[in-house]
mmCIF file of C-alpha atoms in Angstrom:
data_model
loop_
_atom_site.group_PDB
_atom_site.id
_atom_site.type_symbol
_atom_site.label_atom_id
_atom_site.label_comp_id
_atom_site.label_asym_id
_atom_site.label_seq_id
_atom_site.Cartn_x
_atom_site.Cartn_y
_atom_site.Cartn_z
ATOM 1 C CA UNK A 138 0.173 0.520 -0.063
ATOM 2 C CA UNK A 139 1.314 3.625 -0.506
ATOM 3 C CA UNK A 140 2.043 6.404 1.265
ATOM 4 C CA UNK A 141 -1.034 8.578 -0.617
ATOM 5 C CA UNK A 142 -3.192 5.239 0.234
ATOM 6 C CA UNK A 143 -2.025 5.185 4.101
ATOM 7 C CA UNK A 144 -3.234 8.515 4.270
ATOM 8 C CA UNK A 145 -6.762 8.154 2.566
ATOM 9 C CA UNK A 146 -7.290 5.532 4.492
ATOM 10 C CA UNK A 147 -6.577 7.384 7.963
ATOM 11 C CA UNK A 148 -8.126 10.191 6.901
ATOM 12 C CA UNK A 149 -11.926 9.095 8.452
ATOM 13 C CA UNK A 150 -10.096 8.952 11.746
ATOM 14 C CA UNK A 151 -8.284 11.486 12.069
ATOM 15 C CA UNK A 152 -11.383 13.747 11.216
ATOM 16 C CA UNK A 153 -13.295 11.288 14.036
ATOM 17 C CA UNK A 154 -10.629 11.935 16.644
ATOM 18 C CA UNK A 155 -10.198 15.568 16.100
ATOM 19 C CA UNK A 156 -14.601 16.458 15.992
ATOM 20 C CA UNK A 157 -14.529 13.626 19.688
ATOM 21 C CA UNK A 158 -11.616 16.207 20.788
ATOM 22 C CA UNK A 159 -13.140 18.561 20.328
ATOM 23 C CA UNK A 160 -16.750 18.077 22.687
ATOM 24 C CA UNK A 161 -14.324 17.741 25.196
ATOM 25 C CA UNK A 162 -12.469 20.806 25.178
ATOM 26 C CA UNK A 163 -16.381 21.746 24.847
ATOM 27 C CA UNK A 164 -18.167 19.603 27.412
ATOM 28 C CA UNK A 165 -14.966 21.169 30.157
ATOM 29 C CA UNK A 166 -15.523 24.464 29.332
ATOM 30 C CA UNK A 167 -19.244 24.466 29.454
ATOM 31 C CA UNK A 168 -19.462 21.741 32.377
ATOM 32 C CA UNK A 169 -17.117 21.274 35.066
ATOM 33 C CA UNK A 170 -16.503 23.566 37.480
ATOM 34 C CA UNK A 171 -14.614 26.540 38.128
ATOM 35 C CA UNK A 172 -13.922 27.826 41.345
ATOM 36 C CA UNK A 173 -14.525 31.355 41.136
ATOM 37 C CA UNK A 174 -17.459 33.959 40.169
ATOM 38 C CA UNK A 175 -16.744 34.507 36.434
ATOM 39 C CA UNK A 176 -16.821 39.029 35.538
ATOM 40 C CA UNK A 177 -19.946 39.810 34.357
ATOM 41 C CA UNK A 178 -20.893 40.967 31.191
ATOM 42 C CA UNK A 179 -19.223 44.573 29.718
ATOM 43 C CA UNK A 180 -22.867 46.120 29.698
ATOM 44 C CA UNK A 181 -23.696 45.043 32.574
ATOM 45 C CA UNK A 182 -20.580 46.711 34.496
ATOM 46 C CA UNK A 183 -22.704 49.587 34.959
ATOM 47 C CA UNK A 184 -24.812 47.993 37.780
ATOM 48 C CA UNK A 185 -21.357 46.717 39.724
ATOM 49 C CA UNK A 186 -21.746 49.826 42.096
ATOM 50 C CA UNK A 187 -25.517 48.767 42.986
ATOM 51 C CA UNK A 188 -24.141 45.034 42.336
ATOM 52 C CA UNK A 189 -21.701 45.044 45.576
ATOM 53 C CA UNK A 190 -23.811 47.280 47.812
ATOM 54 C CA UNK A 191 -26.436 44.239 47.356
ATOM 55 C CA UNK A 192 -23.245 41.453 48.289
ATOM 56 C CA UNK A 193 -22.386 44.231 51.409
ATOM 57 C CA UNK A 194 -25.929 43.584 52.546
ATOM 58 C CA UNK A 195 -26.358 39.920 52.260
ATOM 59 C CA UNK A 196 -23.047 39.616 53.858
ATOM 60 C CA UNK A 197 -24.015 42.251 56.893
ATOM 61 C CA UNK A 198 -27.310 39.057 57.724
ATOM 62 C CA UNK A 199 -26.894 36.936 60.147
ATOM 63 C CA UNK A 200 -26.676 33.310 58.320
ATOM 64 C CA UNK A 201 -27.037 29.543 58.976
ATOM 65 C CA UNK A 202 -25.350 27.186 57.053
ATOM 66 C CA UNK A 203 -27.374 24.779 56.134
ATOM 67 C CA UNK A 204 -26.324 21.318 54.435
ATOM 68 C CA UNK A 205 -26.502 18.470 52.981
ATOM 69 C CA UNK A 206 -25.048 15.005 52.704
ATOM 70 C CA UNK A 207 -22.231 16.537 55.299
ATOM 71 C CA UNK A 208 -20.611 12.866 55.465
ATOM 72 C CA UNK A 209 -20.772 12.704 51.949
ATOM 73 C CA UNK A 210 -17.726 14.568 50.504
ATOM 74 C CA UNK A 211 -18.716 13.776 47.218
ATOM 75 C CA UNK A 212 -22.366 15.294 47.121
ATOM 76 C CA UNK A 213 -21.320 17.737 50.409
ATOM 77 C CA UNK A 214 -23.994 20.766 49.634
ATOM 78 C CA UNK A 215 -24.537 23.809 51.228
ATOM 79 C CA UNK A 216 -26.848 26.783 51.504
ATOM 80 C CA UNK A 217 -27.336 29.944 54.006
ATOM 81 C CA UNK A 218 -30.227 31.171 55.993
ATOM 82 C CA UNK A 219 -31.649 34.702 55.995
ATOM 83 C CA UNK A 220 -34.376 34.496 58.330
ATOM 84 C CA UNK A 221 -36.654 37.013 58.586
ATOM 85 C CA UNK A 222 -36.359 40.783 60.541
ATOM 86 C CA UNK A 223 -39.930 39.449 61.897
ATOM 87 C CA UNK A 224 -40.983 35.828 62.439
ATOM 88 C CA UNK A 225 -42.704 34.590 58.988
ATOM 89 C CA UNK A 226 -44.245 32.049 57.482
ATOM 90 C CA UNK A 227 -43.267 33.181 53.910
ATOM 91 C CA UNK A 228 -39.711 31.592 53.282
ATOM 92 C CA UNK A 229 -38.280 31.982 49.144
ATOM 93 C CA UNK A 230 -35.493 29.310 48.319
ATOM 94 C CA UNK A 231 -33.378 31.111 45.424
ATOM 95 C CA UNK A 232 -31.435 29.046 42.823
ATOM 96 C CA UNK A 233 -28.637 31.628 41.570
ATOM 97 C CA UNK A 234 -27.228 31.506 37.763
ATOM 98 C CA UNK A 235 -24.681 29.787 36.121
ATOM 99 C CA UNK A 236 -20.769 29.753 37.602
ATOM 100 C CA UNK A 237 -22.749 31.510 40.345
ATOM 101 C CA UNK A 238 -23.002 30.993 43.759
ATOM 102 C CA UNK A 239 -26.097 31.648 46.707
ATOM 103 C CA UNK A 240 -23.690 35.855 47.499
ATOM 104 C CA UNK A 241 -24.664 36.296 43.425
ATOM 105 C CA UNK A 242 -28.421 36.282 43.866
ATOM 106 C CA UNK A 243 -27.925 38.769 46.789
ATOM 107 C CA UNK A 244 -30.693 41.429 44.701
ATOM 108 C CA UNK A 245 -32.529 39.521 44.976
ATOM 109 C CA UNK A 246 -32.533 38.753 48.683
ATOM 110 C CA UNK A 247 -32.241 42.007 49.479
ATOM 111 C CA UNK A 248 -36.261 42.414 47.566
ATOM 112 C CA UNK A 249 -37.770 39.098 49.371
ATOM 113 C CA UNK A 250 -35.574 40.061 52.193
ATOM 114 C CA UNK A 251 -37.994 43.290 52.956
ATOM 115 C CA UNK A 252 -41.089 41.624 51.786
ATOM 116 C CA UNK A 253 -41.119 39.627 55.048
ATOM 117 C CA UNK A 254 -39.438 36.929 54.044
ATOM 118 C CA UNK A 255 -36.911 34.111 54.812
ATOM 119 C CA UNK A 256 -34.934 33.434 52.277
ATOM 120 C CA UNK A 257 -33.232 30.092 51.099
ATOM 121 C CA UNK A 258 -29.930 30.242 49.507
ATOM 122 C CA UNK A 259 -27.885 27.601 47.885
ATOM 123 C CA UNK A 260 -25.100 27.153 46.540
ATOM 124 C CA UNK A 261 -26.147 24.164 43.739
ATOM 125 C CA UNK A 262 -23.265 21.223 42.560
ATOM 126 C CA UNK A 263 -19.666 22.515 41.393
ATOM 127 C CA UNK A 264 -20.783 25.987 42.502
ATOM 128 C CA UNK A 265 -19.648 27.754 45.428
ATOM 129 C CA UNK A 266 -19.325 25.680 48.499
ATOM 130 C CA UNK A 267 -21.100 22.639 47.357
ATOM 131 C CA UNK A 268 -19.839 19.581 46.233
ATOM 132 C CA UNK A 269 -19.286 18.735 42.254
ATOM 133 C CA UNK A 270 -16.590 18.800 39.376
ATOM 134 C CA UNK A 271 -19.429 19.265 37.027
ATOM 135 C CA UNK A 272 -21.742 21.767 35.962
ATOM 136 C CA UNK A 273 -25.783 19.877 35.812
ATOM 137 C CA UNK A 274 -27.188 23.239 34.748
ATOM 138 C CA UNK A 275 -30.184 22.457 37.320
ATOM 139 C CA UNK A 276 -30.853 18.220 36.358
ATOM 140 C CA UNK A 277 -28.526 16.839 40.267
ATOM 141 C CA UNK A 278 -29.616 20.222 41.025
ATOM 142 C CA UNK A 279 -33.545 20.079 41.069
ATOM 143 C CA UNK A 280 -33.584 16.855 43.117
ATOM 144 C CA UNK A 281 -31.513 18.563 45.543
ATOM 145 C CA UNK A 282 -33.268 21.347 46.434
ATOM 146 C CA UNK A 283 -36.382 19.023 47.176
ATOM 147 C CA UNK A 284 -33.850 18.227 49.919
ATOM 148 C CA UNK A 285 -33.471 21.640 51.057
ATOM 149 C CA UNK A 286 -37.202 22.258 50.944
ATOM 150 C CA UNK A 287 -37.492 19.407 53.483
ATOM 151 C CA UNK A 288 -35.322 20.787 55.637
ATOM 152 C CA UNK A 289 -37.171 24.352 54.830
ATOM 153 C CA UNK A 290 -40.136 22.932 56.611
ATOM 154 C CA UNK A 291 -38.665 20.918 59.629
ATOM 155 C CA UNK A 292 -37.402 24.675 59.796
ATOM 156 C CA UNK A 293 -41.028 26.791 59.979
ATOM 157 C CA UNK A 294 -42.927 24.015 60.008
ATOM 158 C CA UNK A 295 -46.394 23.456 58.287
ATOM 159 C CA UNK A 296 -48.335 26.273 57.834
ATOM 160 C CA UNK A 297 -44.937 27.880 55.610
ATOM 161 C CA UNK A 298 -45.944 29.046 51.814
ATOM 162 C CA UNK A 299 -43.206 28.546 49.486
ATOM 163 C CA UNK A 300 -41.866 30.746 47.063
ATOM 164 C CA UNK A 301 -39.431 29.161 43.848
ATOM 165 C CA UNK A 302 -37.332 31.712 42.856
ATOM 166 C CA UNK A 303 -34.592 31.545 39.879
ATOM 167 C CA UNK A 304 -32.845 33.387 37.392
ATOM 168 C CA UNK A 305 -31.011 32.059 33.563
ATOM 169 C CA UNK A 306 -29.314 28.028 34.816
ATOM 170 C CA UNK A 307 -31.213 29.269 38.043
ATOM 171 C CA UNK A 308 -34.157 30.235 36.653
ATOM 172 C CA UNK A 309 -34.058 26.762 34.680
ATOM 173 C CA UNK A 310 -33.506 24.620 38.069
ATOM 174 C CA UNK A 311 -37.214 26.189 38.742
ATOM 175 C CA UNK A 312 -38.947 25.706 35.886
ATOM 176 C CA UNK A 313 -37.668 21.311 35.935
ATOM 177 C CA UNK A 314 -38.339 21.252 39.933
ATOM 178 C CA UNK A 315 -41.744 22.177 38.641
ATOM 179 C CA UNK A 316 -42.495 18.455 37.394
ATOM 180 C CA UNK A 317 -41.291 17.179 40.815
ATOM 181 C CA UNK A 318 -44.099 16.035 43.631
ATOM 182 C CA UNK A 319 -43.316 19.106 45.584
ATOM 183 C CA UNK A 320 -44.764 19.634 48.814
ATOM 184 C CA UNK A 321 -48.227 21.268 49.038
ATOM 185 C CA UNK A 322 -45.737 24.960 50.929
ATOM 186 C CA UNK A 323 -44.859 25.405 47.644
ATOM 187 C CA UNK A 324 -47.478 28.176 46.643
ATOM 188 C CA UNK A 325 -45.860 29.865 43.904
ATOM 189 C CA UNK A 326 -42.458 29.646 41.277
ATOM 190 C CA UNK A 327 -41.367 32.758 38.931
ATOM 191 C CA UNK A 328 -38.409 32.154 36.774
ATOM 192 C CA UNK A 329 -36.603 34.382 34.746
ATOM 193 C CA UNK A 330 -33.937 34.274 31.854
ATOM 194 C CA UNK A 331 -34.292 30.654 32.584
ATOM 195 C CA UNK A 332 -34.072 28.188 29.562
ATOM 196 C CA UNK A 333 -35.834 25.357 28.072
ATOM 197 C CA UNK A 334 -33.968 22.742 27.491
ATOM 198 C CA UNK A 335 -29.828 22.516 27.518
ATOM 199 C CA UNK A 336 -30.019 20.741 23.947
ATOM 200 C CA UNK A 337 -31.337 23.614 23.184
ATOM 201 C CA UNK A 338 -29.799 26.859 24.635
ATOM 202 C CA UNK A 339 -25.999 24.169 24.073
ATOM 203 C CA UNK A 340 -27.258 24.689 20.174
ATOM 204 C CA UNK A 341 -27.343 27.769 19.642
ATOM 205 C CA UNK A 342 -24.495 29.463 22.328
ATOM 206 C CA UNK A 343 -22.072 26.970 19.691
ATOM 207 C CA UNK A 344 -23.528 28.151 16.717
ATOM 208 C CA UNK A 345 -23.711 31.924 18.098
ATOM 209 C CA UNK A 346 -19.892 32.331 19.797
ATOM 210 C CA UNK A 347 -18.295 29.709 18.119
ATOM 211 C CA UNK A 348 -19.992 29.338 14.538
ATOM 212 C CA UNK A 349 -20.289 25.664 15.246
ATOM 213 C CA UNK A 350 -23.304 23.254 14.305
ATOM 214 C CA UNK A 351 -24.785 21.265 16.429
ATOM 215 C CA UNK A 352 -23.918 17.881 14.307
ATOM 216 C CA UNK A 353 -21.378 15.685 15.252
ATOM 217 C CA UNK A 354 -20.362 17.700 18.667
ATOM 218 C CA UNK A 355 -23.708 18.457 20.585
ATOM 219 C CA UNK A 356 -25.059 13.923 20.687
ATOM 220 C CA UNK A 357 -21.276 13.740 21.753
ATOM 221 C CA UNK A 358 -21.013 16.481 24.209
ATOM 222 C CA UNK A 359 -24.027 14.277 24.976
ATOM 223 C CA UNK A 360 -23.054 11.135 25.332
ATOM 224 C CA UNK A 361 -19.692 13.301 27.471
ATOM 225 C CA UNK A 362 -22.741 14.076 29.853
ATOM 226 C CA UNK A 363 -23.334 10.624 29.839
ATOM 227 C CA UNK A 364 -20.969 8.782 31.198
ATOM 228 C CA UNK A 365 -19.254 11.474 33.455
ATOM 229 C CA UNK A 366 -22.881 12.430 34.863
ATOM 230 C CA UNK A 367 -24.860 9.551 34.406
ATOM 231 C CA UNK A 368 -27.694 11.326 31.289
ATOM 232 C CA UNK A 369 -28.710 11.998 28.181
ATOM 233 C CA UNK A 370 -28.520 16.146 27.565
ATOM 234 C CA UNK A 371 -32.474 15.557 26.330
ATOM 235 C CA UNK A 372 -33.806 14.488 29.454
ATOM 236 C CA UNK A 373 -32.808 18.547 30.920
ATOM 237 C CA UNK A 374 -36.051 20.345 29.825
ATOM 238 C CA UNK A 375 -37.506 22.383 30.896
ATOM 239 C CA UNK A 376 -40.831 22.526 28.724
ATOM 240 C CA UNK A 377 -41.071 18.583 29.566
ATOM 241 C CA UNK A 378 -41.511 19.520 33.725
ATOM 242 C CA UNK A 379 -43.134 22.669 32.983
ATOM 243 C CA UNK A 380 -46.496 19.928 31.354
ATOM 244 C CA UNK A 381 -46.494 18.610 34.543
ATOM 245 C CA UNK A 382 -46.871 21.993 36.578
ATOM 246 C CA UNK A 383 -50.514 22.981 38.163
ATOM 247 C CA UNK A 384 -48.856 25.912 40.390
ATOM 248 C CA UNK A 385 -48.965 29.315 39.388
ATOM 249 C CA UNK A 386 -45.833 30.601 36.820
ATOM 250 C CA UNK A 387 -44.418 34.107 36.900
ATOM 251 C CA UNK A 388 -41.919 34.003 33.628
ATOM 252 C CA UNK A 389 -39.701 36.887 32.813
ATOM 253 C CA UNK A 390 -37.433 37.973 30.165
ATOM 254 C CA UNK A 391 -35.506 40.636 28.325
ATOM 255 C CA UNK A 392 -36.311 40.929 25.087
ATOM 256 C CA UNK A 393 -32.916 41.789 24.238
ATOM 257 C CA UNK A 394 -31.000 38.796 26.128
ATOM 258 C CA UNK A 395 -28.945 36.639 23.401
ATOM 259 C CA UNK A 396 -27.293 34.393 25.668
ATOM 260 C CA UNK A 397 -31.564 32.817 26.809
ATOM 261 C CA UNK A 398 -32.669 34.355 23.768
ATOM 262 C CA UNK A 399 -36.584 35.016 24.815
ATOM 263 C CA UNK A 400 -38.792 32.908 22.355
ATOM 264 C CA UNK A 401 -37.541 29.864 24.761
ATOM 265 C CA UNK A 402 -39.847 31.931 27.603
ATOM 266 C CA UNK A 403 -42.731 31.701 25.257
ATOM 267 C CA UNK A 404 -41.278 28.349 24.662
ATOM 268 C CA UNK A 405 -41.909 27.040 28.441
ATOM 269 C CA UNK A 406 -45.246 29.955 28.707
ATOM 270 C CA UNK A 407 -46.930 27.510 26.601
ATOM 271 C CA UNK A 408 -45.706 24.291 27.658
ATOM 272 C CA UNK A 409 -46.855 24.922 31.733
ATOM 273 C CA UNK A 410 -49.632 23.990 32.402
ATOM 274 C CA UNK A 411 -50.724 25.948 35.824
ATOM 275 C CA UNK A 412 -52.059 29.982 36.799
ATOM 276 C CA UNK A 413 -49.264 31.909 33.726
ATOM 277 C CA UNK A 414 -47.692 35.149 33.525
ATOM 278 C CA UNK A 415 -44.921 36.026 31.102
ATOM 279 C CA UNK A 416 -43.077 39.370 31.056
ATOM 280 C CA UNK A 417 -41.061 40.155 28.117
ATOM 281 C CA UNK A 418 -39.080 43.290 29.454
ATOM 282 C CA UNK A 419 -38.715 45.781 26.691
ATOM 283 C CA UNK A 420 -34.288 46.724 25.879
ATOM 284 C CA UNK A 421 -33.776 44.353 28.971
ATOM 285 C CA UNK A 422 -30.698 41.463 27.981
ATOM 286 C CA UNK A 423 -29.495 39.339 30.249
ATOM 287 C CA UNK A 424 -31.023 38.373 33.447
ATOM 288 C CA UNK A 425 -30.974 42.336 33.075
ATOM 289 C CA UNK A 426 -34.851 42.901 33.708
ATOM 290 C CA UNK A 427 -34.229 43.669 37.654
ATOM 291 C CA UNK A 428 -31.723 46.462 36.835
ATOM 292 C CA UNK A 429 -32.676 48.620 34.944
ATOM 293 C CA UNK A 430 -35.458 49.455 37.320
ATOM 294 C CA UNK A 431 -34.761 47.372 40.320
ATOM 295 C CA UNK A 432 -38.361 48.599 41.762
ATOM 296 C CA UNK A 433 -41.113 48.187 38.624
ATOM 297 C CA UNK A 434 -39.471 44.449 38.645
ATOM 298 C CA UNK A 435 -40.379 44.380 42.548
ATOM 299 C CA UNK A 436 -43.970 45.803 42.096
ATOM 300 C CA UNK A 437 -44.133 43.489 39.094
ATOM 301 C CA UNK A 438 -43.610 40.373 41.790
ATOM 302 C CA UNK A 439 -45.333 41.751 44.489
ATOM 303 C CA UNK A 440 -48.501 41.838 42.263
ATOM 304 C CA UNK A 441 -48.074 38.754 41.311
ATOM 305 C CA UNK A 442 -47.140 36.409 44.973
ATOM 306 C CA UNK A 443 -50.019 38.771 46.027
ATOM 307 C CA UNK A 444 -51.979 36.048 43.662
ATOM 308 C CA UNK A 445 -51.456 33.558 45.495
ATOM 309 C CA UNK A 446 -49.740 33.968 48.741
ATOM 310 C CA UNK A 447 -51.817 34.722 52.212
ATOM 311 C CA UNK A 448 -50.803 37.236 54.383
ATOM 312 C CA UNK A 449 -51.171 35.954 58.005
ATOM 313 C CA UNK A 450 -47.839 35.454 59.481
#
């Protein structure tokens, strides 16, 4: 066999090896934990001073550190609980975004605290103080949050009213939780900028950020995820979970979101089976709706919750 023939025979294997290697790098880039919070996008730097004022408020609040699986280092999870200023039977669970942690949700924590809520802020798997080598994009996290709900009930009693709130990946986490058997104390859910599925989100970002097609990269990343975390990416569907939901749901999304396109908000809104509201915020980029006008954001959230929570504490 001459050299040219050998190269022709080897070429498909070389290409396949290169594609799989690229898929491994994509998986690590997107799914592997990082032990820092990445800088915010340039268009949100103008909110930095306001953000750090919320963080300063958060750090000054008396907190309890809660744990899950304390005796299992690979699954040891951490959350911080801020009790309301006055004894309260209202508690919000706030789910953070991609590569964030509970502290990065300080602005939302203060909003709910000022509305009289106890506030629980978990660090998801692969984030913050919690264990985990990989980010699960809400899928395994949704089960962890059921355990956090049990801790809330043990702390505040059976008459508590619970709200689930999340932004970006946290919004999708709340959407995925909605399809689980939730305790009856969960009264309402709010998702800001949540994606409809991780496969759709990954496909969108591959094209937008890397100019790469869905095939063969997304199926290969999904296969890698199956080997590492035990499930294919097509299982991670907000819309599938929302079709099992009958609780009140408020969707918030900016119409200038180029990270999670606001078309996904319409898919999520159409999927849910319970009472639902959708607020498309004009001019808002990804998770910018709060920052554009915090008071307007508070009014919308308050108006929604007033319909489904009682005021007796």
